[in-house]
Coordinates of C-alpha atoms in Angstrom, one line a residue:
Chain Q
E1 CA -103.9 63.6 185.7
T2 CA -102.9 61.6 182.7
G3 CA -100.6 62.1 179.8
V4 CA -98.5 65.2 179.5
T5 CA -99.6 68.4 181.3
Q6 CA -98.2 71.9 180.9
T7 CA -98.7 75.1 183.0
P8 CA -99.5 77.8 182.5
R9 CA -101.5 77.5 179.3
H10 CA -101.1 81.2 178.5
L11 CA -98.4 83.6 179.5
V12 CA -97.8 87.3 178.7
M13 CA -94.5 88.7 179.8
G14 CA -92.4 91.8 179.3
M15 CA -88.9 91.6 177.9
T16 CA -87.4 92.2 181.4
N17 CA -89.5 89.6 183.2
K18 CA -88.4 86.2 184.4
K19 CA -90.9 83.3 184.2
S20 CA -90.9 79.6 184.1
L21 CA -92.9 77.0 182.1
K22 CA -93.6 73.7 183.7
C23 CA -94.2 70.3 182.1
E24 CA -95.1 67.0 183.9
Q25 CA -95.6 63.6 182.3
H26 CA -97.6 60.8 183.9
L27 CA -96.6 58.1 181.3
G28 CA -93.5 56.7 183.0
H29 CA -91.3 57.9 180.1
N30 CA -87.6 58.5 180.4
A31 CA -87.1 61.2 177.8
M32 CA -88.6 64.7 177.7
Y33 CA -88.4 67.5 175.1
W34 CA -89.1 71.2 174.6
Y35 CA -90.3 72.4 171.2
K36 CA -91.1 75.8 169.8
Q37 CA -94.0 76.2 167.4
S38 CA -94.2 79.4 165.4
A39 CA -96.8 80.2 162.7
K40 CA -96.1 78.6 159.3
K41 CA -92.8 76.9 160.5
P42 CA -92.1 73.3 161.4
L43 CA -91.9 72.3 165.0
E44 CA -88.4 73.4 166.3
L45 CA -86.7 71.1 168.7
M46 CA -85.1 73.1 171.5
F47 CA -83.9 70.7 174.2
V48 CA -83.8 67.0 174.8
Y49 CA -83.4 65.2 178.1
N50 CA -82.7 61.5 178.2
F51 CA -82.7 59.9 181.6
K52 CA -82.6 63.4 183.1
E53 CA -79.5 64.3 181.2
Q54 CA -79.5 67.0 178.6
T55 CA -78.4 65.4 175.4
E56 CA -79.3 68.1 172.9
N57 CA -79.4 71.9 172.7
N58 CA -80.3 73.0 169.2
S59 CA -78.4 76.3 169.3
V60 CA -81.0 77.8 171.6
P61 CA -80.2 81.3 173.0
S62 CA -79.2 81.4 176.6
R63 CA -82.3 83.4 177.6
F64 CA -84.0 80.0 177.5
S65 CA -82.7 77.7 180.3
P66 CA -84.1 74.2 180.8
E67 CA -84.2 72.2 184.0
C68 CA -85.0 68.5 184.5
P69 CA -85.0 67.6 188.2
N70 CA -86.4 64.1 187.5
S71 CA -87.7 62.0 184.7
S72 CA -91.3 63.3 185.2
H73 CA -90.8 67.0 185.4
L74 CA -89.3 69.5 182.9
F75 CA -89.0 73.3 183.3
L76 CA -88.1 76.0 180.8
H77 CA -86.9 79.2 182.6
L78 CA -87.3 82.4 180.6
H79 CA -85.5 85.7 181.1
T80 CA -85.0 88.9 179.0
L81 CA -87.0 87.4 176.1
Q82 CA -87.5 89.2 172.7
P83 CA -90.9 89.7 170.9
E84 CA -89.8 87.1 168.3
D85 CA -89.8 84.5 171.1
S86 CA -93.6 84.7 171.2
A87 CA -94.8 81.2 170.1
L88 CA -96.5 78.1 171.4
Y89 CA -94.0 76.1 173.5
L90 CA -94.7 72.4 173.6
C91 CA -93.4 69.7 175.9
A92 CA -93.3 66.1 174.9
S93 CA -92.1 62.8 176.4
S94 CA -91.2 59.4 175.0
Q95 CA -89.9 56.1 176.1
L96 CA -86.4 55.3 174.8
G97 CA -85.0 51.8 174.4
G98 CA -88.3 50.1 173.6
L99 CA -90.0 49.4 170.3
A100 CA -92.4 52.3 170.6
Y101 CA -90.8 55.5 169.5
E102 CA -93.7 57.9 169.7
Q103 CA -93.5 61.2 171.3
Y104 CA -96.5 62.4 173.3
F105 CA -97.2 66.1 173.5
G106 CA -98.7 68.4 176.2
P107 CA -101.2 71.1 175.3
G108 CA -98.6 73.8 175.1
T109 CA -98.0 77.2 176.6
R110 CA -99.0 80.1 174.4
L111 CA -96.3 82.7 175.2
T112 CA -96.6 86.4 174.2
V113 CA -93.6 88.7 174.8
T114 CA -94.5 92.4 174.9
Chain H
G1 CA -80.0 69.1 157.0
Q2 CA -82.8 66.6 156.7
Q3 CA -86.1 68.0 155.6
L4 CA -89.6 66.7 155.2
N5 CA -91.7 68.0 152.4
Q6 CA -95.4 67.8 153.4
S7 CA -98.1 68.4 150.9
P8 CA -100.5 69.9 150.3
Q9 CA -100.1 72.9 152.7
S10 CA -103.8 73.3 153.0
M11 CA -107.0 71.6 151.7
F12 CA -110.6 72.7 151.4
I13 CA -113.0 69.8 151.1
Q14 CA -116.6 69.0 151.4
E15 CA -117.8 66.9 154.3
G16 CA -117.9 63.2 153.3
E17 CA -115.0 63.5 150.9
D18 CA -111.9 61.4 151.2
V19 CA -108.6 63.2 152.0
S20 CA -105.0 62.3 151.0
M21 CA -101.8 64.0 152.1
N22 CA -98.2 62.9 152.0
C23 CA -94.6 63.5 153.1
T24 CA -91.5 63.0 151.1
S25 CA -87.8 63.3 151.9
S26 CA -84.4 62.8 150.2
S27 CA -83.4 60.9 153.4
I28 CA -84.3 57.5 154.5
F29 CA -86.4 57.1 157.7
N30 CA -86.9 54.1 159.9
T31 CA -90.1 55.4 161.6
W32 CA -92.9 57.6 160.3
L33 CA -95.5 59.2 162.6
W34 CA -98.6 61.1 161.8
Y35 CA -100.0 63.7 164.3
K36 CA -103.1 65.9 164.4
Q37 CA -103.2 69.3 166.1
D38 CA -106.4 71.1 167.1
P39 CA -106.3 74.8 167.7
G40 CA -104.8 75.7 171.0
E41 CA -103.7 72.1 171.7
G42 CA -100.6 70.0 171.3
P43 CA -100.2 67.5 168.5
V44 CA -101.9 64.1 169.1
L45 CA -100.4 60.9 167.7
L46 CA -102.6 59.2 165.2
I47 CA -100.6 56.5 163.6
A48 CA -97.0 55.2 164.0
L49 CA -95.3 53.2 161.2
Y50 CA -92.1 51.1 161.7
K51 CA -91.6 49.0 158.6
A52 CA -91.2 49.8 154.9
G53 CA -94.4 49.0 153.1
E54 CA -96.5 48.9 156.3
L55 CA -100.1 49.9 156.0
T56 CA -101.9 50.8 159.2
S57 CA -105.4 52.0 160.0
N58 CA -106.9 53.8 162.9
G59 CA -110.7 54.1 162.3
R60 CA -111.2 56.2 159.1
L61 CA -107.5 57.0 158.9
T62 CA -105.0 54.9 157.0
A63 CA -101.3 55.6 156.7
Q64 CA -98.5 53.8 154.7
F65 CA -94.8 53.7 155.1
G66 CA -93.3 54.0 151.6
I67 CA -91.3 51.1 150.2
T68 CA -88.3 53.4 149.5
R69 CA -88.5 54.6 153.2
K70 CA -88.4 58.1 151.9
D71 CA -92.1 58.8 152.0
S72 CA -95.4 58.2 153.7
F73 CA -99.0 59.1 153.1
L74 CA -102.1 59.6 155.2
N75 CA -105.7 59.0 154.0
I76 CA -108.9 60.0 155.7
S77 CA -112.1 58.5 154.4
A78 CA -115.5 60.1 154.6
S79 CA -114.4 63.3 156.3
I80 CA -116.4 64.7 159.2
P81 CA -116.3 68.2 160.7
S82 CA -114.1 67.1 163.7
D83 CA -111.3 66.2 161.2
V84 CA -110.6 69.9 160.8
G85 CA -107.1 70.7 162.1
I86 CA -103.4 70.5 161.1
Y87 CA -101.9 67.2 160.3
F88 CA -98.1 66.7 160.7
C89 CA -95.9 64.0 159.5
A90 CA -92.7 63.2 161.4
G91 CA -89.8 60.9 160.5
Q92 CA -87.1 59.4 162.7
T93 CA -83.8 58.3 161.1
T94 CA -82.4 55.6 163.3
F95 CA -83.9 53.0 165.6
M96 CA -83.4 52.5 169.3
N97 CA -80.7 55.2 169.5
R98 CA -80.6 57.4 172.6
D99 CA -79.7 60.4 170.4
D100 CA -82.5 60.1 167.9
K101 CA -84.7 63.0 167.2
I102 CA -87.9 63.4 165.2
I103 CA -88.1 65.7 162.2
F104 CA -91.5 67.3 161.5
G105 CA -93.1 68.4 158.3
K106 CA -94.7 71.9 158.1
G107 CA -98.2 70.4 158.3
T108 CA -101.3 70.2 156.2
R109 CA -104.2 72.4 157.3
L110 CA -107.5 70.7 156.6
H111 CA -110.7 72.8 156.2
I112 CA -114.1 71.3 155.7
L113 CA -116.6 73.4 153.8
P114 CA -120.2 73.6 155.2

């Protein structure tokens, strides 16, 4: 595997379900991110992990819970979601501290909440 | 808060035409990035710009970092069908700071007419 991978690619869940999204990066980066992408809106940054520590939580509701067990893996735990949470959830990684500041994205998980 | 104004929102062009899109802001950025997103996929980095006035090419794509550091443009020459997709600009405000985050534009959707 290369780059940034995300599983599952598609997820349909009811409002009472609990599910988790998984992201794995194979680039040796030290920062990982969760974004939400809704139709006709800019990418919304949800969480940032630098060196496995959460450094940012952009006022995300507590029904979204991130977990970063190591610098290569990132999870987003979901519970009691609302229909307006349906969106494409993107994971990204980057290398902080160097000259290159680019973020590399995974393919995303298309989430539908029914 | 900081915002990026990306224009146009969408473009309809004939195959073979050149394309130009831009991003502007009232804030100064130290880094500009251009991404392309295909349907059902995550954004893919096309070009990264780190210096005011910098002009960088990637094949048929050329991007420039504006002298004022408040804008950037992307040009695509001799468009082909696979250029269809959504193009995002992104700006980063400081350099080599652990708490940096990227701000994204809303995207330019490129359509190529048969």
